[in-house]
PDB file of C-alpha atoms and ligand atoms in Angstrom:
ATOM      1  CA  MET A   1     106.057  90.228  78.857  1.00  0.00           C
ATOM      2  CA  LYS A   2     107.052  88.262  81.841  1.00  0.00           C
ATOM      3  CA  LEU A   3     104.969  88.893  85.232  1.00  0.00           C
ATOM      4  CA  PHE A   4     106.536  88.988  88.254  1.00  0.00           C
ATOM      5  CA  THR A   5     104.495  89.426  91.755  1.00  0.00           C
ATOM      6  CA  ASN A   6     107.743  88.291  93.953  1.00  0.00           C
ATOM      7  CA  LYS A   7     110.911  90.323  94.017  1.00  0.00           C
ATOM      8  CA  LYS A   8     113.034  87.242  94.556  1.00  0.00           C
ATOM      9  CA  LYS A   9     112.130  85.520  91.386  1.00  0.00           C
ATOM     10  CA  LEU A  10     112.095  89.155  89.546  1.00  0.00           C
ATOM     11  CA  GLN A  11     115.860  89.570  90.815  1.00  0.00           C
ATOM     12  CA  LYS A  12     116.841  86.154  89.648  1.00  0.00           C
ATOM     13  CA  GLU A  13     115.427  86.822  85.853  1.00  0.00           C
ATOM     14  CA  ILE A  14     117.020  90.424  85.934  1.00  0.00           C
ATOM     15  CA  LYS A  15     120.451  89.910  87.709  1.00  0.00           C
ATOM     16  CA  ASN A  16     122.539  89.794  84.423  1.00  0.00           C
ATOM     17  CA  ILE A  17     120.837  92.774  82.621  1.00  0.00           C
ATOM     18  CA  ASN A  18     122.909  95.798  83.196  1.00  0.00           C
ATOM     19  CA  ASN A  19     120.625  98.417  81.391  1.00  0.00           C
ATOM     20  CA  ILE A  20     117.107  97.924  83.010  1.00  0.00           C
ATOM     21  CA  SER A  21     115.179 101.199  82.370  1.00  0.00           C
ATOM     22  CA  PHE A  22     112.222 101.195  85.011  1.00  0.00           C
ATOM     23  CA  VAL A  23     109.121 103.197  84.642  1.00  0.00           C
ATOM     24  CA  PRO A  24     107.362 103.174  87.777  1.00  0.00           C
ATOM     25  CA  THR A  25     103.683 103.011  87.739  1.00  0.00           C
ATOM     26  CA  MET A  26     100.369 103.253  90.235  1.00  0.00           C
ATOM     27  CA  GLY A  27      98.245 101.538  87.152  1.00  0.00           C
ATOM     28  CA  GLY A  28      95.677 102.926  85.529  1.00  0.00           C
ATOM     29  CA  LEU A  29      97.781 103.571  82.367  1.00  0.00           C
ATOM     30  CA  HIS A  30      96.876 106.515  80.117  1.00  0.00           C
ATOM     31  CA  LYS A  31      98.834 108.197  77.258  1.00  0.00           C
ATOM     32  CA  GLY A  32     101.174 110.155  79.237  1.00  0.00           C
ATOM     33  CA  HIS A  33     102.837 106.835  80.814  1.00  0.00           C
ATOM     34  CA  GLU A  34     102.593 105.490  77.283  1.00  0.00           C
ATOM     35  CA  ILE A  35     105.025 108.252  76.279  1.00  0.00           C
ATOM     36  CA  LEU A  36     107.236 107.355  79.105  1.00  0.00           C
ATOM     37  CA  ILE A  37     107.348 104.002  78.263  1.00  0.00           C
ATOM     38  CA  LYS A  38     107.779 104.382  74.645  1.00  0.00           C
ATOM     39  CA  LYS A  39     110.456 106.118  75.363  1.00  0.00           C
ATOM     40  CA  SER A  40     112.116 103.580  77.448  1.00  0.00           C
ATOM     41  CA  VAL A  41     111.498 100.552  75.251  1.00  0.00           C
ATOM     42  CA  LYS A  42     113.059 102.757  72.218  1.00  0.00           C
ATOM     43  CA  LYS A  43     116.358 103.589  74.384  1.00  0.00           C
ATOM     44  CA  SER A  44     116.843 100.745  76.667  1.00  0.00           C
ATOM     45  CA  LYS A  45     117.663  97.292  76.147  1.00  0.00           C
ATOM     46  CA  LYS A  46     115.052  96.040  78.552  1.00  0.00           C
ATOM     47  CA  THR A  47     112.221  97.666  79.794  1.00  0.00           C
ATOM     48  CA  LEU A  48     110.339  97.212  83.142  1.00  0.00           C
ATOM     49  CA  VAL A  49     107.145  98.635  84.208  1.00  0.00           C
ATOM     50  CA  SER A  50     105.734  98.374  87.803  1.00  0.00           C
ATOM     51  CA  ILE A  51     102.042  98.650  88.974  1.00  0.00           C
ATOM     52  CA  PHE A  52     101.732  99.598  92.453  1.00  0.00           C
ATOM     53  CA  VAL A  53      99.005 101.804  94.220  1.00  0.00           C
ATOM     54  CA  ASN A  54     101.299 102.750  97.173  1.00  0.00           C
ATOM     55  CA  PRO A  55      98.865 102.996 100.079  1.00  0.00           C
ATOM     56  CA  LYS A  56     101.643 105.035 101.882  1.00  0.00           C
ATOM     57  CA  GLN A  57     101.188 107.991  99.680  1.00  0.00           C
ATOM     58  CA  PHE A  58      97.550 108.703  99.958  1.00  0.00           C
ATOM     59  CA  GLU A  59      96.443 110.594 102.876  1.00  0.00           C
ATOM     60  CA  ASN A  60      93.489 108.804 103.728  1.00  0.00           C
ATOM     61  CA  LYS A  61      92.109 105.361 103.030  1.00  0.00           C
ATOM     62  CA  GLU A  62      89.291 106.605 100.864  1.00  0.00           C
ATOM     63  CA  ASP A  63      91.639 108.217  98.352  1.00  0.00           C
ATOM     64  CA  PHE A  64      93.537 104.981  98.429  1.00  0.00           C
ATOM     65  CA  GLN A  65      90.565 102.836  97.606  1.00  0.00           C
ATOM     66  CA  LYS A  66      89.158 105.152  95.139  1.00  0.00           C
ATOM     67  CA  TYR A  67      92.343 105.437  93.037  1.00  0.00           C
ATOM     68  CA  PRO A  68      91.523 104.358  89.440  1.00  0.00           C
ATOM     69  CA  ARG A  69      92.560 100.388  88.702  1.00  0.00           C
ATOM     70  CA  ASN A  70      92.222  98.957  85.549  1.00  0.00           C
ATOM     71  CA  TYR A  71      94.416  96.093  85.640  1.00  0.00           C
ATOM     72  CA  GLN A  72      93.538  94.430  82.259  1.00  0.00           C
ATOM     73  CA  ASN A  73      93.538  97.284  80.290  1.00  0.00           C
ATOM     74  CA  ASP A  74      97.232  97.899  81.631  1.00  0.00           C
ATOM     75  CA  ILE A  75      98.261  94.647  80.766  1.00  0.00           C
ATOM     76  CA  LYS A  76      97.010  95.185  77.111  1.00  0.00           C
ATOM     77  CA  ILE A  77      99.034  98.595  76.537  1.00  0.00           C
ATOM     78  CA  LEU A  78     101.928  97.166  78.485  1.00  0.00           C
ATOM     79  CA  LYS A  79     101.852  93.970  75.885  1.00  0.00           C
ATOM     80  CA  ARG A  80     101.367  96.296  72.865  1.00  0.00           C
ATOM     81  CA  LEU A  81     104.230  98.747  73.915  1.00  0.00           C
ATOM     82  CA  LYS A  82     106.663  95.289  74.174  1.00  0.00           C
ATOM     83  CA  VAL A  83     107.604  96.052  77.631  1.00  0.00           C
ATOM     84  CA  ASN A  84     109.823  92.903  78.794  1.00  0.00           C
ATOM     85  CA  TYR A  85     109.004  92.930  82.364  1.00  0.00           C
ATOM     86  CA  LEU A  86     106.018  93.700  84.874  1.00  0.00           C
ATOM     87  CA  TYR A  87     106.519  94.175  88.305  1.00  0.00           C
ATOM     88  CA  LYS A  88     103.171  94.028  90.418  1.00  0.00           C
ATOM     89  CA  PRO A  89     103.891  93.347  93.913  1.00  0.00           C
ATOM     90  CA  SER A  90     101.709  92.837  96.967  1.00  0.00           C
ATOM     91  CA  TYR A  91     101.901  95.360  99.822  1.00  0.00           C
ATOM     92  CA  ASN A  92     104.581  92.700 102.021  1.00  0.00           C
ATOM     93  CA  ASP A  93     106.685  91.892  99.038  1.00  0.00           C
ATOM     94  CA  LEU A  94     107.407  95.686  98.758  1.00  0.00           C
ATOM     95  CA  TYR A  95     107.248  96.528 102.564  1.00  0.00           C
ATOM     96  CA  LYS A  96     108.634  93.623 104.544  1.00  0.00           C
ATOM     97  CA  PHE A  97     112.076  93.778 104.438  1.00  0.00           C
ATOM     98  CA  LYS A  98     114.680  96.378 105.766  1.00  0.00           C
ATOM     99  CA  THR A  99     116.158  98.847 103.117  1.00  0.00           C
ATOM    100  CA  LYS A 100     119.870  99.184 102.911  1.00  0.00           C
ATOM    101  CA  ASN A 101     119.461 102.874 101.950  1.00  0.00           C
ATOM    102  CA  GLU A 102     117.611 105.583 104.298  1.00  0.00           C
ATOM    103  CA  ILE A 103     115.211 107.849 102.660  1.00  0.00           C
ATOM    104  CA  PHE A 104     116.561 111.464 102.274  1.00  0.00           C
ATOM    105  CA  LEU A 105     113.345 113.617 102.285  1.00  0.00           C
ATOM    106  CA  ASP A 106     114.366 117.266 101.136  1.00  0.00           C
ATOM    107  CA  PRO A 107     112.844 120.028 102.724  1.00  0.00           C
ATOM    108  CA  PHE A 108     111.210 121.068  99.394  1.00  0.00           C
ATOM    109  CA  SER A 109     108.906 118.498 100.409  1.00  0.00           C
ATOM    110  CA  LYS A 110     107.114 120.816 102.742  1.00  0.00           C
ATOM    111  CA  LYS A 111     106.555 123.264 100.265  1.00  0.00           C
ATOM    112  CA  LEU A 112     103.905 123.789  97.330  1.00  0.00           C
ATOM    113  CA  CYS A 113     101.997 120.633  97.365  1.00  0.00           C
ATOM    114  CA  GLY A 114     103.593 119.357 100.475  1.00  0.00           C
ATOM    115  CA  LYS A 115     101.983 121.689 102.660  1.00  0.00           C
ATOM    116  CA  PHE A 116      98.851 120.345 102.227  1.00  0.00           C
ATOM    117  CA  ARG A 117      99.401 116.396 101.525  1.00  0.00           C
ATOM    118  CA  LYS A 118     100.960 115.164 105.066  1.00  0.00           C
ATOM    119  CA  GLY A 119     103.419 112.099 104.635  1.00  0.00           C
ATOM    120  CA  HIS A 120     102.767 112.345 100.788  1.00  0.00           C
ATOM    121  CA  PHE A 121     106.134 112.492  99.544  1.00  0.00           C
ATOM    122  CA  LYS A 122     107.357 110.699 102.575  1.00  0.00           C
ATOM    123  CA  GLY A 123     105.570 107.480 101.074  1.00  0.00           C
ATOM    124  CA  VAL A 124     106.733 108.420  97.378  1.00  0.00           C
ATOM    125  CA  ILE A 125     110.428 108.341  98.258  1.00  0.00           C
ATOM    126  CA  ASP A 126     110.133 105.004 100.452  1.00  0.00           C
ATOM    127  CA  VAL A 127     108.491 103.026  97.674  1.00  0.00           C
ATOM    128  CA  VAL A 128     110.746 104.470  95.103  1.00  0.00           C
ATOM    129  CA  ASN A 129     113.789 103.810  97.076  1.00  0.00           C
ATOM    130  CA  ARG A 130     112.658 100.135  97.629  1.00  0.00           C
ATOM    131  CA  PHE A 131     111.898  99.463  94.043  1.00  0.00           C
ATOM    132  CA  ILE A 132     115.427 100.877  93.386  1.00  0.00           C
ATOM    133  CA  GLU A 133     117.067  98.418  95.861  1.00  0.00           C
ATOM    134  CA  ILE A 134     114.898  95.496  94.277  1.00  0.00           C
ATOM    135  CA  ILE A 135     115.447  96.551  90.446  1.00  0.00           C
ATOM    136  CA  LYS A 136     118.753  98.274  90.559  1.00  0.00           C
ATOM    137  CA  PRO A 137     117.866  99.966  87.432  1.00  0.00           C
ATOM    138  CA  LYS A 138     120.250 102.248  85.212  1.00  0.00           C
ATOM    139  CA  LYS A 139     117.690 104.730  84.748  1.00  0.00           C
ATOM    140  CA  ILE A 140     114.187 105.712  85.770  1.00  0.00           C
ATOM    141  CA  ILE A 141     112.065 107.305  83.936  1.00  0.00           C
ATOM    142  CA  LEU A 142     109.354 109.796  85.478  1.00  0.00           C
ATOM    143  CA  GLY A 143     107.188 112.135  84.172  1.00  0.00           C
ATOM    144  CA  ASN A 144     107.607 116.109  84.262  1.00  0.00           C
ATOM    145  CA  LYS A 145     103.939 116.585  85.385  1.00  0.00           C
ATOM    146  CA  ASP A 146     104.590 115.698  88.847  1.00  0.00           C
ATOM    147  CA  PHE A 147     107.309 118.352  89.339  1.00  0.00           C
ATOM    148  CA  GLN A 148     107.704 118.306  92.660  1.00  0.00           C
ATOM    149  CA  GLN A 149     107.924 114.592  93.081  1.00  0.00           C
ATOM    150  CA  LEU A 150     110.474 114.432  90.199  1.00  0.00           C
ATOM    151  CA  ILE A 151     113.124 116.867  92.071  1.00  0.00           C
ATOM    152  CA  LEU A 152     112.360 115.012  95.456  1.00  0.00           C
ATOM    153  CA  ILE A 153     113.440 111.575  94.026  1.00  0.00           C
ATOM    154  CA  LYS A 154     116.211 113.165  92.097  1.00  0.00           C
ATOM    155  CA  LYS A 155     117.388 114.294  95.121  1.00  0.00           C
ATOM    156  CA  HIS A 156     116.652 111.375  97.184  1.00  0.00           C
ATOM    157  CA  ILE A 157     118.756 109.345  94.594  1.00  0.00           C
ATOM    158  CA  ASN A 158     121.558 111.976  94.484  1.00  0.00           C
ATOM    159  CA  LYS A 159     122.076 111.521  98.457  1.00  0.00           C
ATOM    160  CA  SER A 160     122.131 107.566  98.193  1.00  0.00           C
ATOM    161  CA  THR A 161     124.482 105.019  97.783  1.00  0.00           C
ATOM    162  CA  PHE A 162     122.864 102.053  95.889  1.00  0.00           C
ATOM    163  CA  MET A 163     124.917  99.792  94.326  1.00  0.00           C
TER     164      MET A 163
HETATM  165  O1  LIG B 201     103.734 109.091  90.282  1.00  0.00           O
HETATM  166  C1  LIG B 201     103.235 108.217  90.707  1.00  0.00           C
HETATM  167  O2  LIG B 201     102.562 107.170  89.820  1.00  0.00           O
HETATM  168  C2  LIG B 201     103.605 107.661  91.978  1.00  0.00           C
HETATM  169  O3  LIG B 201     104.141 108.351  92.886  1.00  0.00           O
HETATM  170  C3  LIG B 201     105.175 106.574  91.892  1.00  0.00           C
HETATM  171  C4  LIG B 201     106.604 107.473  91.316  1.00  0.00           C
HETATM  172  C5  LIG B 201     104.872 105.601  90.818  1.00  0.00           C
HETATM  173  C6  LIG B 201     105.295 105.873  93.311  1.00  0.00           C
HETATM  174  O4  LIG B 201     104.324 105.333  93.597  1.00  0.00           O
END
Protein backbone atom coordinates (compact mmCIF):
# COMPACT_ATOMS: atom_id res chain seq x y z
CA MET A 1 0.00 0.00 0.00
CA LYS A 2 1.27 3.43 -0.90
CA LEU A 3 0.70 6.26 1.54
CA PHE A 4 0.21 9.86 0.42
CA THR A 5 -0.10 12.95 2.54
CA ASN A 6 0.25 15.37 -0.35
CA LYS A 7 -2.43 15.74 -3.05
CA LYS A 8 -0.03 16.67 -5.83
CA LYS A 9 2.00 13.49 -5.31
CA LEU A 10 -1.14 11.42 -5.09
CA GLN A 11 -2.52 12.92 -8.29
CA LYS A 12 0.70 12.22 -10.11
CA GLU A 13 0.54 8.58 -9.06
CA ILE A 14 -3.10 7.98 -10.01
CA LYS A 15 -3.56 10.20 -13.05
CA ASN A 16 -3.60 7.33 -15.54
CA ILE A 17 -5.82 5.02 -13.56
CA ASN A 18 -9.41 5.28 -14.72
CA ASN A 19 -11.07 2.81 -12.41
CA ILE A 20 -10.38 3.95 -8.88
CA SER A 21 -12.86 3.30 -6.13
CA PHE A 22 -12.72 5.63 -3.22
CA VAL A 23 -13.65 4.81 0.35
CA PRO A 24 -13.64 7.97 2.50
CA THR A 25 -13.18 7.42 6.24
CA MET A 26 -12.27 9.28 9.38
CA GLY A 27 -10.14 6.35 10.53
CA GLY A 28 -10.84 4.31 13.64
CA LEU A 29 -11.63 1.54 11.18
CA HIS A 30 -14.08 -1.16 12.25
CA LYS A 31 -15.98 -4.09 10.73
CA GLY A 32 -18.37 -1.76 8.90
CA HIS A 33 -15.47 -0.10 7.10
CA GLU A 34 -13.95 -3.50 6.36
CA ILE A 35 -17.09 -4.59 4.54
CA LEU A 36 -17.01 -1.47 2.34
CA ILE A 37 -13.29 -1.78 1.62
CA LYS A 38 -13.56 -5.50 0.77
CA LYS A 39 -16.37 -4.72 -1.63
CA SER A 40 -14.24 -2.07 -3.29
CA VAL A 41 -11.11 -4.25 -3.55
CA LYS A 42 -13.15 -7.06 -5.07
CA LYS A 43 -14.91 -4.91 -7.65
CA SER A 44 -12.36 -2.34 -8.74
CA LYS A 45 -8.93 -2.21 -10.25
CA LYS A 46 -7.62 0.05 -7.50
CA THR A 47 -8.92 1.09 -4.12
CA LEU A 48 -8.04 4.33 -2.43
CA VAL A 49 -8.97 4.91 1.20
CA SER A 50 -8.75 8.27 2.91
CA ILE A 51 -8.30 8.88 6.60
CA PHE A 52 -9.13 12.40 7.70
CA VAL A 53 -10.93 13.49 10.83
CA ASN A 54 -12.72 16.46 9.34
CA PRO A 55 -12.97 19.31 11.87
CA LYS A 56 -15.63 21.08 9.76
CA GLN A 57 -18.23 18.43 10.39
CA PHE A 58 -18.01 18.60 14.17
CA GLU A 59 -20.13 21.08 16.02
CA ASN A 60 -17.62 21.59 18.77
CA LYS A 61 -13.91 21.20 19.34
CA GLU A 62 -14.33 18.72 22.16
CA ASP A 63 -16.18 16.20 19.98
CA PHE A 64 -13.52 16.60 17.32
CA GLN A 65 -10.74 15.98 19.82
CA LYS A 66 -12.52 13.01 21.38
CA TYR A 67 -13.15 11.29 18.04
CA PRO A 68 -11.47 7.82 18.21
CA ARG A 69 -8.16 7.64 16.37
CA ASN A 70 -6.15 4.46 15.99
CA TYR A 71 -3.80 4.97 13.10
CA GLN A 72 -1.52 1.97 13.68
CA ASN A 73 -4.45 -0.41 13.71
CA ASP A 74 -5.97 1.30 10.65
CA ILE A 75 -2.77 0.71 8.72
CA LYS A 76 -2.76 -2.98 9.66
CA ILE A 77 -6.34 -3.39 8.49
CA LEU A 78 -5.74 -1.56 5.19
CA LYS A 79 -2.67 -3.64 4.41
CA ARG A 80 -4.47 -6.86 5.27
CA LEU A 81 -7.32 -5.91 2.94
CA LYS A 82 -4.87 -5.13 0.14
CA VAL A 83 -5.80 -1.51 -0.31
CA ASN A 84 -3.65 0.15 -3.00
CA TYR A 85 -3.53 3.73 -1.76
CA LEU A 86 -4.02 5.56 1.47
CA TYR A 87 -4.47 9.32 1.38
CA LYS A 88 -4.03 10.89 4.80
CA PRO A 89 -3.94 14.62 4.15
CA SER A 90 -3.20 17.46 6.52
CA TYR A 91 -5.83 20.14 7.03
CA ASN A 92 -3.98 22.50 4.69
CA ASP A 93 -3.53 19.94 1.94
CA LEU A 94 -7.28 19.49 1.81
CA TYR A 95 -8.60 22.96 2.57
CA LYS A 96 -6.07 25.42 1.17
CA PHE A 97 -7.22 25.37 -2.41
CA LYS A 98 -10.20 26.85 -4.16
CA THR A 99 -12.59 24.19 -5.40
CA LYS A 100 -13.91 24.31 -8.96
CA ASN A 101 -17.18 22.86 -7.92
CA GLU A 102 -19.59 24.51 -5.50
CA ILE A 103 -21.16 22.75 -2.56
CA PHE A 104 -24.78 21.80 -3.12
CA LEU A 105 -26.60 21.40 0.17
CA ASP A 106 -30.09 20.03 -0.31
CA PRO A 107 -32.78 21.32 2.11
CA PHE A 108 -33.02 17.73 3.40
CA SER A 109 -29.84 18.63 5.33
CA LYS A 110 -32.02 20.64 7.72
CA LYS A 111 -34.22 17.65 8.56
CA LEU A 112 -33.65 14.72 10.98
CA CYS A 113 -30.11 14.92 12.45
CA GLY A 114 -29.55 18.19 10.61
CA LYS A 115 -31.99 19.90 13.00
CA PHE A 116 -29.62 19.31 15.87
CA ARG A 117 -26.21 19.24 14.19
CA LYS A 118 -25.66 22.73 12.83
CA GLY A 119 -23.10 22.87 10.04
CA HIS A 120 -22.49 19.12 10.14
CA PHE A 121 -23.70 18.21 6.67
CA LYS A 122 -22.17 21.29 5.08
CA GLY A 123 -18.84 20.13 6.53
CA VAL A 124 -19.38 16.62 5.17
CA ILE A 125 -20.25 17.83 1.67
CA ASP A 126 -17.36 20.28 1.67
CA VAL A 127 -14.79 17.60 2.45
CA VAL A 128 -16.29 15.03 0.09
CA ASN A 129 -16.36 17.62 -2.71
CA ARG A 130 -12.67 18.32 -2.14
CA PHE A 131 -11.78 14.63 -2.12
CA ILE A 132 -13.64 14.10 -5.37
CA GLU A 133 -11.84 16.99 -7.07
CA ILE A 134 -8.47 15.65 -5.97
CA ILE A 135 -9.05 11.94 -6.64
CA LYS A 136 -11.62 11.93 -9.46
CA PRO A 137 -12.76 8.43 -8.50
CA LYS A 138 -14.98 6.33 -10.68
CA LYS A 139 -16.93 5.18 -7.64
CA ILE A 140 -17.35 6.28 -4.06
CA ILE A 141 -18.21 3.58 -1.58
CA LEU A 142 -20.20 4.75 1.43
CA GLY A 143 -22.09 2.94 4.18
CA ASN A 144 -25.89 2.89 4.30
CA LYS A 145 -25.76 3.39 8.04
CA ASP A 146 -25.51 7.16 7.70
CA PHE A 147 -28.60 7.31 5.54
CA GLN A 148 -29.03 11.09 5.53
CA GLN A 149 -25.36 11.64 4.70
CA LEU A 150 -25.62 9.17 1.84
CA ILE A 151 -28.65 10.92 0.32
CA LEU A 152 -27.06 14.37 0.64
CA ILE A 153 -23.79 13.25 -0.95
CA LYS A 154 -25.73 11.68 -3.83
CA LYS A 155 -27.71 14.89 -4.34
CA HIS A 156 -24.53 16.94 -4.31
CA ILE A 157 -22.86 14.67 -6.89
CA ASN A 158 -25.93 14.76 -9.14
CA LYS A 159 -25.83 18.57 -9.17
CA SER A 160 -22.11 18.75 -9.87
CA THR A 161 -19.92 18.75 -12.91
CA PHE A 162 -16.74 17.14 -11.74
CA MET A 163 -14.77 16.02 -14.71
O1 LIG B 1 -18.93 8.99 7.23
C1 LIG B 1 -17.82 9.46 7.49
O2 LIG B 1 -16.94 8.81 8.07
C2 LIG B 1 -17.53 10.92 7.13
O3 LIG B 1 -18.66 11.72 7.26
C3 LIG B 1 -16.87 11.08 5.74
C4 LIG B 1 -17.83 10.64 4.63
C5 LIG B 1 -15.60 10.29 5.69
C6 LIG B 1 -16.54 12.56 5.50
O4 LIG B 1 -15.65 13.06 6.45
